[in-house]
Coordinates of C-alpha atoms in Angstrom, one line a residue:
M1 CA 3.2 -47.8 -47.8
K2 CA 4.1 -46.5 -44.3
K3 CA 2.3 -46.8 -41.1
I4 CA 1.8 -43.6 -39.1
K5 CA 0.1 -42.4 -35.9
L6 CA -1.8 -39.1 -35.9
L7 CA -0.8 -36.5 -33.3
K8 CA -3.7 -34.2 -34.1
S9 CA -6.9 -34.3 -36.1
W10 CA -6.5 -34.6 -39.9
T11 CA -9.0 -34.3 -42.7
H12 CA -8.6 -36.3 -45.9
D13 CA -11.2 -36.7 -48.6
E14 CA -13.7 -34.9 -46.4
K15 CA -13.2 -37.5 -43.7
V16 CA -11.9 -36.5 -40.3
F17 CA -9.3 -38.7 -38.5
G18 CA -8.8 -38.0 -34.8
P19 CA -5.5 -38.0 -32.7
D20 CA -3.9 -41.5 -32.1
T21 CA -5.5 -42.9 -35.2
L22 CA -3.2 -45.5 -37.0
L23 CA -3.1 -45.1 -40.8
N24 CA -1.3 -46.7 -43.7
V25 CA -0.4 -44.1 -46.3
N26 CA 2.1 -43.7 -49.1
E27 CA 5.7 -42.8 -48.3
E28 CA 5.4 -39.2 -49.7
L29 CA 2.3 -38.4 -47.8
A30 CA 3.7 -39.9 -44.6
E31 CA 6.8 -37.8 -44.8
K32 CA 4.8 -34.6 -45.3
L33 CA 2.5 -35.3 -42.4
I34 CA 5.5 -36.1 -40.2
E35 CA 7.3 -32.9 -41.3
D36 CA 4.2 -30.8 -40.6
G37 CA 3.9 -32.2 -37.1
I38 CA 0.5 -33.9 -37.8
A39 CA 1.8 -37.5 -37.4
M40 CA 4.6 -39.6 -36.3
A41 CA 6.1 -42.8 -37.7
Y42 CA 4.5 -45.8 -36.0
D43 CA 6.7 -48.5 -34.6
P44 CA 4.7 -51.0 -32.5
D45 CA 7.8 -52.5 -30.9
A46 CA 9.2 -49.2 -29.9
E47 CA 5.9 -48.0 -28.5
K48 CA 5.5 -51.2 -26.4
A49 CA 9.1 -50.7 -25.1
A50 CA 8.3 -47.1 -24.2
E51 CA 5.1 -48.0 -22.4
K52 CA 6.9 -50.8 -20.5
A53 CA 9.7 -48.4 -19.5
A54 CA 7.2 -45.8 -18.3
Q55 CA 5.3 -48.3 -16.2
E56 CA 8.5 -49.6 -14.6
E57 CA 9.6 -46.0 -13.7
Q58 CA 6.1 -45.3 -12.3
E59 CA 6.3 -48.4 -10.1
K60 CA 9.8 -47.4 -9.0
Q61 CA 8.7 -43.9 -7.9
A62 CA 5.7 -45.4 -6.1
K63 CA 7.9 -47.7 -4.2
L64 CA 10.3 -44.9 -3.2
I65 CA 7.4 -42.7 -2.0
K66 CA 6.0 -45.6 0.1
Q67 CA 9.4 -46.2 1.7
S68 CA 9.7 -42.4 2.5
V69 CA 6.3 -42.3 4.2
E70 CA 7.0 -45.4 6.3
Q71 CA 10.3 -43.9 7.4
A72 CA 8.7 -40.6 8.4
L73 CA 5.9 -42.4 10.3
A74 CA 8.5 -44.5 12.2
A75 CA 10.6 -41.4 13.1
Q76 CA 7.4 -39.6 14.3
K77 CA 6.5 -42.5 16.6
Q78 CA 10.1 -42.4 18.1
L79 CA 9.8 -38.6 18.6
E80 CA 6.4 -38.9 20.3
K81 CA 7.9 -41.4 22.8
K82 CA 10.6 -38.9 23.8
T83 CA 8.6 -35.7 23.8
T84 CA 6.4 -34.3 26.5
V85 CA 3.7 -32.2 25.0
V86 CA 2.7 -29.1 27.1
E87 CA -0.2 -26.9 26.0
V88 CA 0.7 -23.3 26.3
K89 CA -1.9 -20.6 26.2
S90 CA -1.1 -17.0 25.4
V91 CA -1.5 -14.6 28.3
A92 CA -0.4 -11.5 26.4
D93 CA -2.5 -8.5 27.5
P94 CA -2.2 -5.5 25.2
S95 CA -3.3 -3.2 28.0
G96 CA -0.6 -4.5 30.3
G97 CA -3.2 -5.2 33.0
F98 CA -4.2 -1.6 33.4
K99 CA -7.8 -0.5 33.2
N100 CA -7.0 2.6 31.2
F101 CA -4.2 4.9 30.2
G102 CA -4.9 7.1 33.2
E103 CA -4.2 4.3 35.6
F104 CA -1.0 3.5 33.8
A105 CA 0.1 7.1 33.9
Y106 CA -0.7 7.4 37.6
D107 CA 1.3 4.3 38.5
V108 CA 4.3 5.7 36.6
Y109 CA 4.0 9.0 38.5
K110 CA 3.7 7.1 41.9
S111 CA 6.7 5.0 41.0
R112 CA 9.0 7.8 42.2
S113 CA 8.2 6.5 45.7
K114 CA 6.8 3.0 45.1
V115 CA 6.4 0.8 42.1
S116 CA 3.0 -0.8 41.9
A117 CA 2.6 -4.5 41.4
K118 CA 1.0 -4.0 37.9
L119 CA 3.8 -1.6 36.8
A120 CA 6.5 -4.0 38.1
N121 CA 4.9 -6.8 36.2
W122 CA 4.6 -4.8 33.0
Q123 CA 8.2 -3.5 33.5
Q124 CA 9.5 -7.1 33.8
K125 CA 7.8 -8.2 30.6
Q126 CA 9.3 -5.3 28.6
T127 CA 12.8 -5.2 30.1
M128 CA 14.3 -7.6 27.6
Q129 CA 12.5 -6.0 24.6
E130 CA 12.2 -2.3 24.8
G131 CA 14.0 -1.0 27.9
D132 CA 12.9 -0.2 31.5
D133 CA 12.8 2.6 34.0
A134 CA 16.6 2.3 34.6
Q135 CA 17.0 3.3 31.0
G136 CA 14.8 6.4 31.5
G137 CA 11.2 5.3 31.1
Y138 CA 8.3 2.9 30.7
L139 CA 6.9 1.7 27.4
V140 CA 3.2 2.4 27.1
P141 CA 1.0 -0.7 26.5
V142 CA 0.2 -1.2 22.9
E143 CA -3.6 -0.9 23.4
F144 CA -3.2 2.7 24.6
S145 CA -0.6 3.7 22.0
A146 CA -2.9 2.3 19.3
K147 CA -5.6 4.8 20.3
L148 CA -3.2 7.6 19.5
L149 CA -3.0 6.3 15.9
Q150 CA -6.8 6.0 15.7
T151 CA -7.1 9.7 16.7
A152 CA -4.4 10.6 14.1
L153 CA -6.2 8.8 11.3
E154 CA -9.4 10.5 12.1
N155 CA -7.7 13.9 11.5
T156 CA -5.5 13.2 8.5
I157 CA -6.4 13.6 4.9
M158 CA -3.9 11.4 3.1
V159 CA -3.3 8.3 5.2
P160 CA -6.7 6.7 5.2
R161 CA -7.0 7.3 1.5
A162 CA -3.5 6.4 0.3
T163 CA -2.2 3.0 -0.6
F164 CA -0.5 1.5 2.5
V165 CA 2.7 -0.6 2.0
P166 CA 3.7 -2.7 5.0
M167 CA 7.5 -2.9 5.3
K168 CA 9.7 -5.5 7.0
T169 CA 12.9 -3.5 6.4
N170 CA 13.8 0.2 6.5
R171 CA 13.9 0.4 2.8
I172 CA 12.0 -1.3 0.0
E173 CA 11.4 -0.8 -3.7
I174 CA 7.9 -1.0 -5.2
P175 CA 7.4 -1.7 -8.9
A176 CA 6.1 1.2 -11.0
M177 CA 5.3 0.8 -14.6
F178 CA 6.4 3.5 -17.1
D179 CA 3.1 4.1 -18.8
T180 CA 4.1 7.6 -19.9
D181 CA 3.2 8.1 -23.6
H182 CA 0.3 6.8 -25.6
S183 CA 0.9 9.2 -28.5
G184 CA 3.2 6.9 -30.4
G185 CA 1.1 3.8 -30.2
E186 CA 2.7 2.3 -27.0
F187 CA 0.4 1.5 -24.1
F188 CA 0.9 0.5 -20.4
G189 CA 4.6 0.7 -20.2
G190 CA 5.8 -0.2 -23.6
V191 CA 3.3 -2.7 -25.0
T192 CA 2.7 -2.0 -28.6
I193 CA -0.4 -3.3 -30.4
Y194 CA 0.0 -4.6 -34.0
R195 CA -2.6 -5.7 -36.5
T196 CA -1.2 -8.9 -38.1
G197 CA -2.5 -11.3 -40.7
E198 CA -3.3 -14.8 -39.8
T199 CA 0.0 -16.2 -40.9
A200 CA 2.1 -13.1 -40.4
Q201 CA 5.0 -13.0 -37.8
K202 CA 4.2 -11.2 -34.5
T203 CA 6.4 -8.3 -33.5
K204 CA 8.0 -8.6 -30.0
S205 CA 7.1 -6.0 -27.4
K206 CA 7.4 -6.1 -23.6
P207 CA 6.3 -3.7 -20.8
T208 CA 8.9 -1.5 -19.1
F209 CA 8.9 -1.4 -15.3
G210 CA 10.7 0.9 -13.0
T211 CA 10.7 1.2 -9.2
V212 CA 9.9 3.8 -6.5
Q213 CA 11.7 3.6 -3.2
L214 CA 10.3 3.9 0.3
N215 CA 12.8 4.7 3.1
L216 CA 11.5 5.0 6.6
H217 CA 11.9 8.4 8.3
K218 CA 11.4 9.0 12.0
I219 CA 9.4 11.7 13.8
T220 CA 9.3 12.2 17.6
G221 CA 6.8 14.0 19.7
L222 CA 7.3 15.1 23.3
A223 CA 4.7 16.4 25.8
A224 CA 4.8 17.3 29.5
V225 CA 2.1 16.6 32.0
T226 CA 2.1 18.2 35.5
D227 CA 2.4 15.9 38.5
S228 CA -0.6 17.7 40.0
L229 CA -2.8 16.6 37.1
L230 CA -1.6 13.0 37.4
E231 CA -2.2 13.2 41.2
D232 CA -5.7 14.8 41.1
S233 CA -7.2 13.6 37.8
A234 CA -5.1 10.8 36.1
I235 CA -8.2 9.6 34.2
S236 CA -8.3 12.8 32.2
I237 CA -4.8 12.1 30.8
E238 CA -5.9 9.6 28.1
P239 CA -8.3 11.9 26.2
I240 CA -5.9 14.8 26.5
L241 CA -2.8 12.9 25.2
N242 CA -4.9 11.1 22.5
K243 CA -6.1 14.4 21.2
T244 CA -2.8 16.3 21.4
F245 CA -0.5 13.5 20.2
G246 CA -3.1 12.4 17.6
Q247 CA -3.5 15.8 16.1
A248 CA 0.3 16.4 16.1
M249 CA 0.9 13.1 14.3
A250 CA -1.9 13.8 11.8
F251 CA -0.7 17.3 11.0
T252 CA 2.9 16.2 10.5
M253 CA 2.1 13.3 8.3
D254 CA -0.3 15.3 6.1
D255 CA 2.2 18.1 5.8
D256 CA 4.9 15.5 4.8
F257 CA 2.7 13.8 2.2
I258 CA 1.6 17.1 0.7
N259 CA 4.7 19.4 1.0
G260 CA 7.6 17.0 1.8
D261 CA 10.8 17.6 -0.2
G262 CA 12.3 14.1 0.3
V263 CA 15.2 15.3 2.5
G264 CA 14.9 13.3 5.7
K265 CA 11.1 13.2 5.0
P266 CA 8.7 11.8 2.4
V267 CA 8.2 13.4 -1.0
G268 CA 4.8 15.1 -1.0
Y269 CA 2.6 15.2 -4.0
L270 CA 3.4 18.9 -4.6
N271 CA 7.0 17.9 -5.3
C272 CA 6.5 14.7 -7.2
A273 CA 7.7 14.3 -10.8
A274 CA 4.3 13.3 -12.0
L275 CA 2.6 16.6 -11.0
V276 CA 0.5 18.3 -13.7
E277 CA 0.2 22.0 -13.3
V278 CA -2.8 23.9 -14.7
A279 CA -2.2 27.6 -15.2
R280 CA -5.1 29.6 -13.7
A281 CA -7.2 32.0 -15.9
G282 CA -6.4 35.0 -13.7
A283 CA -3.7 35.9 -11.3
G284 CA -4.6 35.2 -7.6
A285 CA -8.1 33.9 -8.6
I286 CA -9.9 30.7 -9.3
A287 CA -12.4 30.5 -12.1
A288 CA -14.9 27.8 -13.2
A289 CA -12.7 27.2 -16.3
D290 CA -9.8 26.3 -14.0
I291 CA -11.9 23.7 -12.2
L292 CA -13.0 22.1 -15.4
T293 CA -9.5 22.0 -16.9
M294 CA -8.1 20.3 -13.7
Y295 CA -10.9 17.7 -13.9
A296 CA -10.1 17.0 -17.5
R297 CA -6.4 16.4 -16.7
M298 CA -7.2 13.6 -14.3
P299 CA -7.0 10.0 -15.8
E300 CA -10.4 8.4 -16.2
A301 CA -9.4 5.5 -14.0
S302 CA -8.5 7.8 -11.1
K303 CA -11.6 10.0 -11.1
A304 CA -13.6 7.6 -9.0
N305 CA -11.0 8.0 -6.2
A306 CA -10.0 11.6 -6.7
V307 CA -10.6 14.4 -4.1
W308 CA -10.2 18.2 -4.2
I309 CA -7.8 19.6 -1.6
A310 CA -8.1 23.3 -1.0
N311 CA -6.7 26.0 1.3
H312 CA -9.4 27.7 3.3
N313 CA -8.5 31.1 1.8
T314 CA -9.8 29.8 -1.5
L315 CA -13.4 29.7 -0.2
P316 CA -14.3 33.3 -1.2
Q317 CA -13.2 32.6 -4.7
L318 CA -15.1 29.4 -5.0
A319 CA -18.2 30.9 -3.4
T320 CA -18.4 33.7 -5.9
M321 CA -17.5 31.5 -8.9
T322 CA -20.0 31.6 -11.7
I323 CA -20.6 30.2 -15.2
G324 CA -22.2 33.2 -17.0
D325 CA -24.4 34.7 -14.2
T326 CA -25.1 31.4 -12.5
P327 CA -23.3 30.5 -9.2
V328 CA -21.7 27.1 -9.3
F329 CA -20.6 26.5 -5.7
I330 CA -23.1 28.2 -3.3
P331 CA -26.4 26.2 -3.1
A332 CA -29.7 27.7 -4.3
G333 CA -30.4 29.1 -0.8
G334 CA -27.4 31.4 -1.1
L335 CA -25.5 32.3 2.0
S336 CA -28.2 30.9 4.2
Q337 CA -27.1 27.4 3.2
K338 CA -23.9 25.5 3.9
P339 CA -21.5 25.5 0.9
H340 CA -21.3 22.3 -1.1
D341 CA -18.8 19.6 0.1
T342 CA -18.2 18.5 -3.5
M343 CA -17.1 19.8 -6.9
L344 CA -18.0 17.9 -10.0
G345 CA -19.2 15.1 -7.8
R346 CA -15.9 14.6 -6.0
P347 CA -15.3 15.4 -2.2
L348 CA -13.8 18.8 -1.4
L349 CA -11.4 18.8 1.7
W350 CA -10.2 22.0 3.4
T351 CA -6.7 22.2 5.0
E352 CA -4.2 24.9 6.0
K353 CA -1.4 22.6 4.9
V354 CA -1.6 23.4 1.2
P355 CA -0.4 26.9 0.0
T356 CA -2.6 29.9 0.3
L357 CA -4.7 31.5 -2.4
G358 CA -2.8 32.6 -5.5
T359 CA 0.1 30.2 -4.8
E360 CA 0.8 27.0 -6.7
G361 CA -1.1 24.2 -5.1
D362 CA -3.8 26.3 -3.3
L363 CA -6.2 24.0 -5.1
G364 CA -5.4 20.4 -6.0
F365 CA -7.3 17.5 -7.6
I366 CA -5.5 14.2 -6.6
D367 CA -6.1 10.5 -6.5
P368 CA -4.7 9.5 -3.1
T369 CA -4.7 5.8 -4.0
Q370 CA -1.8 6.6 -6.3
Y371 CA 0.3 7.8 -3.4
L372 CA 2.2 5.1 -1.4
V373 CA 2.5 5.3 2.4
G374 CA 5.0 2.9 3.9
A375 CA 5.5 1.9 7.6
K376 CA 6.8 -1.2 9.5
A377 CA 4.2 -4.0 9.3
P378 CA 1.5 -4.4 10.2
G379 CA 0.7 -0.7 10.2
L380 CA 1.3 2.8 11.3
K381 CA 1.8 2.2 15.1
P382 CA 3.6 4.8 17.2
K383 CA 5.9 3.7 20.0
V384 CA 4.9 5.6 23.1
D385 CA 6.8 5.7 26.4
V386 CA 6.8 7.8 29.6
S387 CA 9.6 9.0 31.9
I388 CA 9.5 10.5 35.4
H389 CA 13.2 11.5 35.2
L390 CA 13.5 14.0 32.3
W391 CA 11.8 17.0 34.0
F392 CA 11.9 15.7 37.6
D393 CA 13.0 19.1 39.0
Y394 CA 10.0 20.8 37.3
D395 CA 7.4 18.3 38.7
L396 CA 6.6 17.2 35.2
T397 CA 6.2 13.7 33.7
A398 CA 7.3 13.4 30.0
F399 CA 5.4 11.4 27.4
R400 CA 7.1 10.7 24.1
F401 CA 5.9 9.1 20.8
V402 CA 8.1 7.8 18.0
L403 CA 6.7 7.1 14.5
R404 CA 8.5 5.9 11.4
Y405 CA 7.1 6.1 7.9
D406 CA 7.6 7.3 4.3
G407 CA 5.5 8.4 1.4
V408 CA 6.0 8.8 -2.4
C409 CA 3.9 9.2 -5.5
W410 CA 3.4 5.9 -7.3
W411 CA 3.7 7.5 -10.7
K412 CA 7.2 8.5 -11.8
T413 CA 6.0 11.0 -14.4
S414 CA 2.8 12.3 -16.0
M415 CA 1.2 10.4 -18.9
T416 CA 0.9 11.8 -22.5
P417 CA -2.4 10.5 -23.9
K418 CA -2.9 9.4 -27.5
N419 CA -4.7 12.8 -28.0
G420 CA -4.8 15.7 -25.7
S421 CA -2.8 17.3 -22.8
A422 CA -0.7 15.5 -20.2
M423 CA -2.6 13.6 -17.5
S424 CA -1.8 12.6 -13.9
P425 CA -3.4 11.6 -10.6
F426 CA -1.8 14.7 -9.1
V427 CA -3.2 17.9 -10.6
V428 CA -2.7 21.4 -9.1
L429 CA -3.6 24.9 -10.0
T430 CA -0.5 27.1 -10.6
D431 CA 0.2 30.7 -11.4
A432 CA -1.5 32.4 -14.4
E433 CA 0.4 32.4 -17.7
E434 CA 2.3 35.6 -18.5
E435 CA 1.0 37.5 -21.5

């Protein structure tokens, strides 16, 4: 007979023995249970020795921890004796002490003859960081430059809907899974599902990941304001510059994220490798069948976020579109009613930035959340500064903004489903197929 200790539950003669149970069994059965990992040979002397060693090691570790804590407390007390604690409160003011952007602009203009106390204080704070008037201009307080971004976001299609990636460096790589083909039984980037028996060996599979790159690109805007406007109505500068700079930034960013070719600028969705093109039923036209086909090519997971983006020249085609004799876009009241703002339940956005009617991309159905927009953390914040020197001889004050960002489609290619045509979060209408 041999004494064993069970490592897991074991049933014998319809009786269940739990883990840690000590049993005396014959040699043959003992060897089998040990070989199967159900039990281990029991040696009371060895077990007691192991328990004693474990207890001694535990006591040793506890003693070391106690000594370390006592030493740390002693060092802290010595440090407190030598250190004078001073409470420092932040006095940072994002407005630079100015009531509004107009007051700041007026003080910059008047600095040609005399620098105000507020501007001198603001200049002193910024000299060591961004530059001062001796270098050609004053940095605009962040509170006012942030308003330019707010105006831009209100006018852009892509940025508020895209996935934003904060960047600490000028270049980063984002993981992108190669989920490109379900037709061969592989899903979600190379994971293959097998049906195995209870004791059959499992087949190895692992997902395949790639990356997409974001590299910051810079745009710069420049505007001139007459000195007479600054002299007579400085308060009107803020809404004027917010609108003009904001609209300029919004237009440029949208154009980049839609049409960009990746050369010194982002790669727009019209040029991404994952783009799915749907051939229109008739040249230079848009039919209801085109809309339905585009909708069908959008992955199900993306339909809840997808939007239609159309050139304004497509409106006559959409307005006269029918299924049989029934109009499908103009409401029941006909031309007396405003056209629908949706198609198949998804928002319809109009823009001049996509190609005109009859050209590839005049109508798109995209999921903006699958487009990445990168900028220096914490967000898209333009740097704005002002100079009284650039056009001094023309009695003009120059305002400049600098913004750095990038954009790229998150999908590296379209996806072939198990059954059916290729799908993508970026679907556009293209030229009619030649007969």
